Amino acid sequence: MMMEFTTWDILRNLLLAARWTVLLSLVSFVGGSLVGLAILFMRIGKNVWLKRFAQGYIELFQGTPLLMQLFLAFFGLGLVGVDVPAWLAAALALTLWTAAFLAEIWRGCVEAIVRGQWEASSSLAMGYVQQMRYVILPQALKIAVPPTVGFSVQVVKGTALTSIIGFVELSKAGTMVTNATFQPFIVYGFVALIYFALCWPLSKSSQILERKLNVAHRNH
Amino acid sequence: MTYSFDFSWIGEYLPVLLKGVGITVELILVGAFFGVALGTLCAWIRALGPLWLRPVVGAYVEMIRNTPFLIQLFFIFFGLPSLGFRMSELQAANLAMIVNLGAYSCEIIRAGIQATPRGQFEAGASLAMSPIQTFWHVVLIPSLQRIWPALSSQIVIVMLGSAAVSQIAAEDLTFAANFIQSRNFRAFEAYLVSTVIYLFLAIVLRQLLRGAGALLFAKRRAAQ
């Protein structure tokens, strides 16, 4: 029996699936921040081997398609013998990918702190950890907020690719609803609008934060 | 772990991989050229163009930058035919990449244009240059030089994003990997090999763009 889909049915199904997009974005962003922080400290630290590892990590994840990383996580975890659900591979790949970009963004922020700050704090007999904790990171954090919020948009958009390894989120739901209704124009239009509703506030707040920060900069 | 890796299929499937690489390269060449052209036009409109057109371009840029490439692709390939625009997989992939890069490069180039000091426009006018000549020689070329690194990394990002076009059956490198793993069931190896190829392509593309930048702006730097 054929079932009739009203516009409301389409929208309702998409919105229900959008919850998974939001959840996956949050998990990847939080996870990516933690791993990214670890990569950041290796990248800016003194140990040459850790520094090289971090450089290689960033180059690898920024130089290959996220889709390939998802495939490799999906089939790679399978090789180890784990029966991988799509959400696990999706969260793992997105976390590692997010970490690479955040580490690189944050490195820029740490390096933007002028050398004098390092010298001043070391002349106060602060150790490396103290310098980081009390002088460098608080200032770097302030510069880091706008680009970090801006990057969260890329994470939300990145989750769309997880539909390809079979995770049912907004994009996958769009394909499924299209197959049931044969109305790709309307369905993908709605899907795009929902993504826009998720991403645009983030983009906008990133811009506003950046402007505010610039004002602060001009005044001192 | 009992799994043993098997890459012995590479020889047999080399033509498939190479064909995929060819399509990916074609996609990024066409996408980069027309995408940056579209982005330049949009940047001109947003910074200096007719007032009524500015919000239209602004809406286009925001819409593209806040939705996933995959959905743009699906909308163009599956959605537009219902309005009568029917196109092949490759045409849809090309169009999606141009439209996508157009929006990002618009913002990047606009930033460059807006960083041009006001006096430059006046200097151009005082040399009896037409507004178009002033825009091209005095505003656009130095702006491009300024934002070339940002534009280059955006082009690399779009190239990596092009892996998604395999989902509308455009036969790029990812499509080749999908095809190979469906034949020999060596999924991990197939994707590993194509990932390495993508990494290689990204490094080569970055170097090429750096070289192109040096070539394009060499005369200016010598003159300065």
CSV table of C-alpha atoms in Angstrom, one decimal:
chain,number,residue,atom,x,y,z
A,1,MET,CA,0.0,0.0,0.0
A,2,MET,CA,1.3,3.5,-0.8
A,3,MET,CA,1.5,5.9,2.0
A,4,GLU,CA,0.9,9.6,1.4
A,5,PHE,CA,3.4,12.0,2.9
A,6,THR,CA,2.3,15.5,3.8
A,7,THR,CA,4.8,18.3,4.0
A,8,TRP,CA,4.5,18.1,7.7
A,9,ASP,CA,5.4,14.4,7.7
A,10,ILE,CA,8.5,15.1,5.7
A,11,LEU,CA,9.6,17.9,8.0
A,12,ARG,CA,8.8,16.0,11.2
A,13,ASN,CA,10.9,13.0,10.1
A,14,LEU,CA,13.8,15.3,9.1
A,15,LEU,CA,13.7,17.1,12.4
A,16,LEU,CA,13.7,13.9,14.4
A,17,ALA,CA,16.8,12.8,12.5
A,18,ALA,CA,18.4,16.2,13.0
A,19,ARG,CA,18.7,15.3,16.7
A,20,TRP,CA,21.4,12.8,15.7
A,21,THR,CA,23.3,15.4,13.7
A,22,VAL,CA,23.3,17.6,16.7
A,23,LEU,CA,24.4,14.8,19.1
A,24,LEU,CA,27.2,13.6,16.8
A,25,SER,CA,28.4,17.2,16.3
A,26,LEU,CA,28.5,17.8,20.0
A,27,VAL,CA,30.3,14.5,20.7
A,28,SER,CA,32.9,15.1,17.9
A,29,PHE,CA,33.4,18.7,18.9
A,30,VAL,CA,34.0,17.9,22.6
A,31,GLY,CA,36.1,14.8,21.8
A,32,GLY,CA,38.0,16.7,19.1
A,33,SER,CA,38.7,19.5,21.5
A,34,LEU,CA,40.3,17.1,24.0
A,35,VAL,CA,42.4,15.3,21.5
A,36,GLY,CA,43.2,18.6,19.8
A,37,LEU,CA,44.5,20.0,23.0
A,38,ALA,CA,46.8,17.0,23.4
A,39,ILE,CA,48.0,17.4,19.8
A,40,LEU,CA,48.5,21.2,20.4
A,41,PHE,CA,50.8,20.6,23.4
A,42,MET,CA,52.8,18.1,21.4
A,43,ARG,CA,53.0,20.5,18.5
A,44,ILE,CA,54.2,23.5,20.6
A,45,GLY,CA,56.2,21.6,23.1
A,46,LYS,CA,60.0,21.1,23.3
A,47,ASN,CA,60.2,17.4,22.4
A,48,VAL,CA,61.2,17.0,18.8
A,49,TRP,CA,59.6,13.6,18.3
A,50,LEU,CA,56.3,14.6,19.7
A,51,LYS,CA,56.4,17.7,17.6
A,52,ARG,CA,57.0,15.7,14.4
A,53,PHE,CA,54.3,13.3,15.4
A,54,ALA,CA,51.8,16.2,15.8
A,55,GLN,CA,52.9,17.7,12.5
A,56,GLY,CA,52.4,14.4,10.7
A,57,TYR,CA,49.0,13.9,12.4
A,58,ILE,CA,47.8,17.4,11.3
A,59,GLU,CA,49.2,17.0,7.8
A,60,LEU,CA,47.6,13.6,7.4
A,61,PHE,CA,44.1,14.6,8.6
A,62,GLN,CA,44.1,17.9,6.8
A,63,GLY,CA,45.5,16.5,3.6
A,64,THR,CA,43.0,13.6,3.1
A,65,PRO,CA,39.2,13.7,2.6
A,66,LEU,CA,37.1,13.3,5.7
A,67,LEU,CA,35.1,10.7,3.7
A,68,MET,CA,38.2,8.5,3.3
A,69,GLN,CA,38.9,8.9,7.1
A,70,LEU,CA,35.3,7.7,7.7
A,71,PHE,CA,35.7,4.7,5.4
A,72,LEU,CA,39.1,3.8,7.0
A,73,ALA,CA,37.6,4.1,10.5
A,74,PHE,CA,34.6,2.0,9.5
A,75,PHE,CA,36.5,-0.8,7.8
A,76,GLY,CA,39.6,-0.5,9.9
A,77,LEU,CA,37.8,-1.1,13.2
A,78,GLY,CA,36.2,-4.0,11.5
A,79,LEU,CA,39.6,-5.5,10.8
A,80,VAL,CA,40.6,-5.4,14.5
A,81,GLY,CA,37.7,-7.6,15.1
A,82,VAL,CA,35.3,-5.1,16.6
A,83,ASP,CA,31.8,-5.3,15.2
A,84,VAL,CA,31.5,-1.6,14.4
A,85,PRO,CA,28.3,0.2,14.5
A,86,ALA,CA,28.2,3.2,12.1
A,87,TRP,CA,27.9,5.8,14.9
A,88,LEU,CA,31.1,4.6,16.5
A,89,ALA,CA,33.2,4.9,13.3
A,90,ALA,CA,31.5,8.2,12.6
A,91,ALA,CA,32.3,9.6,16.0
A,92,LEU,CA,35.9,8.3,16.0
A,93,ALA,CA,36.7,9.7,12.5
A,94,LEU,CA,35.1,13.0,13.2
A,95,THR,CA,36.8,13.4,16.5
A,96,LEU,CA,40.3,12.7,15.1
A,97,TRP,CA,39.5,15.0,12.1
A,98,THR,CA,38.2,17.8,14.3
A,99,ALA,CA,41.3,17.5,16.6
A,100,ALA,CA,43.7,18.1,13.7
A,101,PHE,CA,42.0,21.3,12.7
A,102,LEU,CA,41.5,22.6,16.2
A,103,ALA,CA,45.2,21.9,17.1
A,104,GLU,CA,46.3,23.9,14.0
A,105,ILE,CA,43.9,26.8,14.8
A,106,TRP,CA,45.0,27.0,18.4
A,107,ARG,CA,48.7,26.8,17.5
A,108,GLY,CA,48.2,29.9,15.5
A,109,CYS,CA,46.6,31.6,18.5
A,110,VAL,CA,49.4,30.5,20.9
A,111,GLU,CA,52.0,31.7,18.4
A,112,ALA,CA,50.2,35.1,18.0
A,113,ILE,CA,51.2,35.9,21.6
A,114,VAL,CA,54.2,38.2,21.3
A,115,ARG,CA,57.6,36.9,22.4
A,116,GLY,CA,57.9,39.5,25.0
A,117,GLN,CA,55.2,37.8,27.0
A,118,TRP,CA,57.4,34.6,27.2
A,119,GLU,CA,60.5,36.6,28.1
A,120,ALA,CA,58.7,38.7,30.7
A,121,SER,CA,57.2,35.7,32.4
A,122,SER,CA,60.4,33.8,32.3
A,123,SER,CA,62.2,36.8,33.9
A,124,LEU,CA,59.7,36.4,36.7
A,125,ALA,CA,61.2,32.9,37.2
A,126,MET,CA,58.1,31.1,36.0
A,127,GLY,CA,58.5,27.6,34.7
A,128,TYR,CA,57.1,26.4,31.3
A,129,VAL,CA,53.8,25.1,32.9
A,130,GLN,CA,53.3,28.3,34.9
A,131,GLN,CA,54.0,30.5,31.8
A,132,MET,CA,51.4,28.5,29.9
A,133,ARG,CA,48.9,28.4,32.7
A,134,TYR,CA,49.1,32.1,33.8
A,135,VAL,CA,50.4,34.1,30.9
A,136,ILE,CA,50.1,32.5,27.4
A,137,LEU,CA,47.0,30.3,27.5
A,138,PRO,CA,44.6,32.9,29.0
A,139,GLN,CA,45.6,35.4,26.3
A,140,ALA,CA,45.6,32.8,23.5
A,141,LEU,CA,42.2,31.6,24.7
A,142,LYS,CA,40.7,35.0,24.0
A,143,ILE,CA,41.9,35.0,20.4
A,144,ALA,CA,40.9,31.4,19.9
A,145,VAL,CA,37.2,31.7,20.6
A,146,PRO,CA,36.0,33.2,17.3
A,147,PRO,CA,37.8,30.8,15.0
A,148,THR,CA,36.9,27.8,17.2
A,149,VAL,CA,33.2,28.7,17.1
A,150,GLY,CA,33.7,29.2,13.3
A,151,PHE,CA,35.2,25.8,12.9
A,152,SER,CA,32.2,24.2,14.8
A,153,VAL,CA,30.2,25.0,11.6
A,154,GLN,CA,32.6,22.7,9.7
A,155,VAL,CA,32.0,19.9,12.2
A,156,VAL,CA,28.2,20.2,11.8
A,157,LYS,CA,28.6,20.1,8.0
A,158,GLY,CA,31.1,17.2,8.3
A,159,THR,CA,28.5,15.0,10.0
A,160,ALA,CA,26.6,14.9,6.7
A,161,LEU,CA,29.3,12.6,5.3
A,162,THR,CA,28.6,10.0,8.0
A,163,SER,CA,25.4,9.2,6.1
A,164,ILE,CA,27.6,7.5,3.5
A,165,ILE,CA,28.8,4.9,6.0
A,166,GLY,CA,25.2,4.4,7.0
A,167,PHE,CA,24.7,6.5,10.1
A,168,VAL,CA,21.2,7.7,10.1
A,169,GLU,CA,21.3,11.5,10.7
A,170,LEU,CA,19.8,14.4,8.8
A,171,SER,CA,21.4,13.7,5.4
A,172,LYS,CA,20.6,10.0,5.5
A,173,ALA,CA,17.1,10.7,6.6
A,174,GLY,CA,16.8,13.1,3.6
A,175,THR,CA,17.8,10.3,1.2
A,176,MET,CA,15.4,7.9,2.8
A,177,VAL,CA,12.5,10.3,2.8
A,178,THR,CA,13.3,11.2,-0.8
A,179,ASN,CA,13.1,7.5,-1.8
A,180,ALA,CA,9.7,7.3,-0.1
A,181,THR,CA,8.2,10.5,-1.5
A,182,PHE,CA,10.0,11.1,-4.8
A,183,GLN,CA,10.1,14.8,-4.0
A,184,PRO,CA,13.9,15.5,-3.9
A,185,PHE,CA,13.5,19.2,-4.5
A,186,ILE,CA,11.4,19.7,-1.4
A,187,VAL,CA,13.1,17.2,0.8
A,188,TYR,CA,16.7,18.3,0.1
A,189,GLY,CA,15.5,21.9,0.3
A,190,PHE,CA,14.2,21.3,3.8
A,191,VAL,CA,17.4,19.4,4.7
A,192,ALA,CA,19.5,22.4,3.6
A,193,LEU,CA,17.3,24.7,5.6
A,194,ILE,CA,17.7,22.7,8.8
A,195,TYR,CA,21.5,22.6,8.3
A,196,PHE,CA,21.4,26.3,7.7
A,197,ALA,CA,19.4,26.8,10.9
A,198,LEU,CA,22.0,24.9,12.8
A,199,CYS,CA,25.1,26.5,11.3
A,200,TRP,CA,24.1,30.1,10.6
A,201,PRO,CA,23.8,31.1,14.3
A,202,LEU,CA,27.3,29.6,14.9
A,203,SER,CA,28.8,31.5,11.9
A,204,LYS,CA,27.1,34.7,12.9
A,205,SER,CA,28.3,34.5,16.5
A,206,SER,CA,31.8,33.7,15.4
A,207,GLN,CA,31.7,36.9,13.3
A,208,ILE,CA,30.3,39.0,16.1
A,209,LEU,CA,32.9,37.6,18.6
A,210,GLU,CA,35.6,38.5,16.2
A,211,ARG,CA,34.4,42.0,15.8
A,212,LYS,CA,34.2,42.5,19.6
A,213,LEU,CA,37.7,41.1,20.0
A,214,ASN,CA,39.1,43.5,17.4
A,215,VAL,CA,37.5,46.5,19.2
A,216,ALA,CA,39.2,45.3,22.4
A,217,HIS,CA,42.5,45.1,20.4
A,218,ARG,CA,42.2,48.6,19.0
A,219,ASN,CA,41.7,50.2,22.4
A,220,HIS,CA,44.7,49.0,24.3
B,1,MET,CA,45.0,-10.3,14.8
B,2,THR,CA,44.7,-12.8,11.9
B,3,TYR,CA,44.1,-10.3,9.1
B,4,SER,CA,46.7,-10.1,6.5
B,5,PHE,CA,46.9,-7.2,4.2
B,6,ASP,CA,46.7,-7.8,0.5
B,7,PHE,CA,47.7,-5.2,-2.1
B,8,SER,CA,48.3,-7.6,-4.9
B,9,TRP,CA,45.2,-6.2,-6.7
B,10,ILE,CA,46.8,-2.8,-7.4
B,11,GLY,CA,48.3,-3.9,-10.7
B,12,GLU,CA,45.1,-5.3,-12.0
B,13,TYR,CA,43.0,-2.2,-11.0
B,14,LEU,CA,45.6,0.4,-11.8
B,15,PRO,CA,43.7,1.7,-14.9
B,16,VAL,CA,40.5,2.1,-12.7
B,17,LEU,CA,42.5,4.1,-10.1
B,18,LEU,CA,44.1,6.2,-12.8
B,19,LYS,CA,40.8,7.0,-14.4
B,20,GLY,CA,39.4,8.0,-11.0
B,21,VAL,CA,42.5,10.3,-10.4
B,22,GLY,CA,41.9,11.8,-13.9
B,23,ILE,CA,38.3,12.7,-13.1
B,24,THR,CA,39.2,14.1,-9.7
B,25,VAL,CA,41.9,16.3,-11.3
B,26,GLU,CA,39.5,17.4,-14.0
B,27,LEU,CA,36.9,18.3,-11.4
B,28,ILE,CA,39.3,20.4,-9.3
B,29,LEU,CA,40.8,22.2,-12.4
B,30,VAL,CA,37.3,23.2,-13.7
B,31,GLY,CA,36.0,23.9,-10.2
B,32,ALA,CA,39.0,26.0,-9.2
B,33,PHE,CA,39.0,28.1,-12.4
B,34,PHE,CA,35.3,28.8,-12.7
B,35,GLY,CA,34.8,28.9,-8.9
B,36,VAL,CA,37.4,31.6,-8.4
B,37,ALA,CA,36.0,33.5,-11.4
B,38,LEU,CA,32.5,33.3,-9.9
B,39,GLY,CA,33.9,34.3,-6.5
B,40,THR,CA,35.7,37.3,-8.0
B,41,LEU,CA,32.5,38.5,-9.6
B,42,CYS,CA,30.6,38.0,-6.4
B,43,ALA,CA,33.3,39.8,-4.4
B,44,TRP,CA,33.1,42.8,-6.8
B,45,ILE,CA,29.3,42.9,-6.3
B,46,ARG,CA,29.5,42.7,-2.6
B,47,ALA,CA,32.3,45.3,-2.2
B,48,LEU,CA,31.6,47.7,-5.1
B,49,GLY,CA,28.7,46.5,-7.2
B,50,PRO,CA,25.1,47.7,-7.5
B,51,LEU,CA,23.4,48.1,-4.1
B,52,TRP,CA,20.3,46.0,-4.9
B,53,LEU,CA,22.5,43.0,-5.9
B,54,ARG,CA,24.5,42.9,-2.7
B,55,PRO,CA,22.0,41.2,-0.5
B,56,VAL,CA,21.3,38.6,-3.2
B,57,VAL,CA,25.0,37.7,-3.4
B,58,GLY,CA,25.1,37.8,0.4
B,59,ALA,CA,22.3,35.3,0.7
B,60,TYR,CA,24.0,33.0,-1.8
B,61,VAL,CA,27.2,33.1,0.1
B,62,GLU,CA,25.6,32.5,3.5
B,63,MET,CA,23.4,29.7,2.2
B,64,ILE,CA,26.4,27.8,0.7
B,65,ARG,CA,28.7,28.4,3.6
B,66,ASN,CA,26.2,27.1,6.1
B,67,THR,CA,25.1,23.9,4.4
B,68,PRO,CA,27.1,20.7,3.7
B,69,PHE,CA,28.6,20.2,0.2
B,70,LEU,CA,26.9,16.7,0.0
B,71,ILE,CA,23.4,18.3,0.3
B,72,GLN,CA,24.3,21.0,-2.3
B,73,LEU,CA,25.3,18.1,-4.6
B,74,PHE,CA,22.1,16.2,-3.9
B,75,PHE,CA,20.0,19.3,-4.4
B,76,ILE,CA,21.6,20.0,-7.7
B,77,PHE,CA,21.6,16.4,-9.0
B,78,PHE,CA,18.3,15.1,-7.6
B,79,GLY,CA,16.4,18.3,-6.9
B,80,LEU,CA,16.9,20.5,-9.9
B,81,PRO,CA,15.7,18.0,-12.5
B,82,SER,CA,12.2,18.5,-11.1
B,83,LEU,CA,12.5,22.1,-12.3
B,84,GLY,CA,13.6,21.0,-15.7
B,85,PHE,CA,17.4,21.3,-15.3
B,86,ARG,CA,18.7,17.8,-16.1
B,87,MET,CA,22.4,17.1,-16.2
B,88,SER,CA,24.9,14.3,-16.1
B,89,GLU,CA,26.7,13.2,-12.9
B,90,LEU,CA,29.9,15.0,-14.0
B,91,GLN,CA,28.1,18.2,-14.9
B,92,ALA,CA,26.3,18.2,-11.6
B,93,ALA,CA,29.6,17.6,-9.7
B,94,ASN,CA,31.3,20.4,-11.7
B,95,LEU,CA,28.4,22.8,-11.0
B,96,ALA,CA,28.3,21.9,-7.3
B,97,MET,CA,32.0,22.5,-6.9
B,98,ILE,CA,31.9,25.8,-8.8
B,99,VAL,CA,29.0,27.1,-6.7
B,100,ASN,CA,30.6,25.9,-3.5
B,101,LEU,CA,34.0,27.4,-4.2
B,102,GLY,CA,32.4,30.5,-5.6
B,103,ALA,CA,30.8,31.3,-2.2
B,104,TYR,CA,34.0,30.7,-0.2
B,105,SER,CA,36.3,32.5,-2.5
B,106,CYS,CA,33.9,35.4,-2.7
B,107,GLU,CA,34.4,36.0,1.1
B,108,ILE,CA,38.2,35.6,0.8
B,109,ILE,CA,38.6,37.9,-2.2
B,110,ARG,CA,36.2,40.5,-0.6
B,111,ALA,CA,38.4,40.6,2.4
B,112,GLY,CA,41.3,41.3,0.1
B,113,ILE,CA,39.4,44.0,-1.8
B,114,GLN,CA,38.3,45.7,1.4
B,115,ALA,CA,41.8,45.9,2.7
B,116,THR,CA,42.8,48.1,-0.3
B,117,PRO,CA,43.4,51.6,0.9
B,118,ARG,CA,40.9,54.2,-0.3
B,119,GLY,CA,43.7,56.3,-1.9
B,120,GLN,CA,44.5,53.5,-4.4
B,121,PHE,CA,41.1,53.9,-6.0
B,122,GLU,CA,41.7,57.7,-6.2
B,123,ALA,CA,45.2,57.2,-7.5
B,124,GLY,CA,43.8,54.9,-10.3
B,125,ALA,CA,41.2,57.5,-11.2
B,126,SER,CA,43.8,60.3,-11.3
B,127,LEU,CA,45.8,58.2,-13.8
B,128,ALA,CA,42.7,58.4,-16.1
B,129,MET,CA,42.0,54.7,-15.6
B,130,SER,CA,38.4,53.6,-16.1
B,131,PRO,CA,36.7,52.1,-13.1
B,132,ILE,CA,37.1,48.6,-14.6
B,133,GLN,CA,40.8,49.2,-15.3
B,134,THR,CA,41.3,50.5,-11.7
B,135,PHE,CA,39.4,47.5,-10.3
B,136,TRP,CA,41.5,45.0,-12.3
B,137,HIS,CA,45.0,46.5,-12.1
B,138,VAL,CA,44.9,48.5,-8.8
B,139,VAL,CA,42.4,46.6,-6.7
B,140,LEU,CA,42.0,43.0,-7.7
B,141,ILE,CA,45.5,41.9,-8.6
B,142,PRO,CA,47.1,43.2,-5.4
B,143,SER,CA,44.1,41.8,-3.4
B,144,LEU,CA,44.6,38.4,-5.0
B,145,GLN,CA,48.3,38.5,-4.1
B,146,ARG,CA,47.3,39.3,-0.5
B,147,ILE,CA,44.8,36.5,-0.1
B,148,TRP,CA,46.5,33.9,-2.3
B,149,PRO,CA,47.5,31.6,0.6
B,150,ALA,CA,43.9,31.6,2.0
B,151,LEU,CA,42.5,31.0,-1.5
B,152,SER,CA,45.0,28.1,-2.1
B,153,SER,CA,44.0,26.3,1.1
B,154,GLN,CA,40.3,26.7,0.2
B,155,ILE,CA,40.9,25.2,-3.2
B,156,VAL,CA,42.7,22.2,-1.5
B,157,ILE,CA,39.7,21.9,0.9
B,158,VAL,CA,37.3,21.8,-2.1
B,159,MET,CA,39.5,19.2,-3.8
B,160,LEU,CA,39.3,16.9,-0.7
B,161,GLY,CA,35.6,17.6,-0.4
B,162,SER,CA,35.1,16.4,-4.0
B,163,ALA,CA,35.3,12.8,-2.6
B,164,ALA,CA,31.6,13.2,-2.0
B,165,VAL,CA,30.7,13.4,-5.7
B,166,SER,CA,31.1,9.6,-5.8
B,167,GLN,CA,27.7,9.6,-4.1
B,168,ILE,CA,25.9,10.8,-7.3
B,169,ALA,CA,28.0,8.2,-9.2
B,170,ALA,CA,30.5,10.7,-10.7
B,171,GLU,CA,33.4,8.4,-11.4
B,172,ASP,CA,36.1,10.1,-9.4
B,173,LEU,CA,38.9,8.5,-7.2
B,174,THR,CA,36.5,7.6,-4.4
B,175,PHE,CA,34.1,6.0,-6.9
B,176,ALA,CA,37.1,3.9,-8.1
B,177,ALA,CA,37.8,2.8,-4.5
B,178,ASN,CA,34.2,1.9,-4.0
B,179,PHE,CA,34.2,-0.1,-7.3
B,180,ILE,CA,37.4,-1.9,-6.4
B,181,GLN,CA,36.3,-2.9,-2.9
B,182,SER,CA,32.9,-4.1,-4.3
B,183,ARG,CA,34.9,-6.4,-6.6
B,184,ASN,CA,37.6,-7.8,-4.4
B,185,PHE,CA,36.2,-7.2,-0.9
B,186,ARG,CA,39.5,-5.6,0.2
B,187,ALA,CA,37.7,-2.5,1.5
B,188,PHE,CA,40.4,-1.3,3.9
B,189,GLU,CA,43.2,-1.6,1.4
B,190,ALA,CA,41.2,0.0,-1.4
B,191,TYR,CA,40.4,3.1,0.8
B,192,LEU,CA,44.0,3.2,2.2
B,193,VAL,CA,45.5,3.3,-1.3
B,194,SER,CA,43.1,6.0,-2.4
B,195,THR,CA,43.7,8.0,0.8
B,196,VAL,CA,47.4,8.0,0.1
B,197,ILE,CA,46.7,9.2,-3.5
B,198,TYR,CA,44.5,12.0,-2.1
B,199,LEU,CA,47.3,13.0,0.2
B,200,PHE,CA,49.7,13.1,-2.7
B,201,LEU,CA,47.2,15.1,-4.8
B,202,ALA,CA,46.8,17.6,-2.0
B,203,ILE,CA,50.5,18.1,-1.6
B,204,VAL,CA,51.0,18.5,-5.3
B,205,LEU,CA,48.1,20.9,-5.6
B,206,ARG,CA,49.4,23.0,-2.8
B,207,GLN,CA,52.8,23.2,-4.4
B,208,LEU,CA,51.3,24.0,-7.8
B,209,LEU,CA,49.2,26.8,-6.3
B,210,ARG,CA,52.3,28.2,-4.6
B,211,GLY,CA,54.2,28.1,-7.9
B,212,ALA,CA,51.2,29.7,-9.7
B,213,GLY,CA,51.1,32.4,-7.1
B,214,ALA,CA,54.8,33.1,-7.5
B,215,LEU,CA,54.5,33.2,-11.3
B,216,LEU,CA,51.4,35.4,-11.3
B,217,PHE,CA,52.7,37.9,-8.9
B,218,ALA,CA,56.4,37.8,-9.9
B,219,LYS,CA,56.2,40.8,-12.1
B,220,ARG,CA,54.6,42.9,-9.4
B,221,ARG,CA,57.1,41.9,-6.8
B,222,ALA,CA,60.0,42.8,-9.2
B,223,ALA,CA,58.4,46.2,-9.9
B,224,GLN,CA,57.9,47.0,-6.3
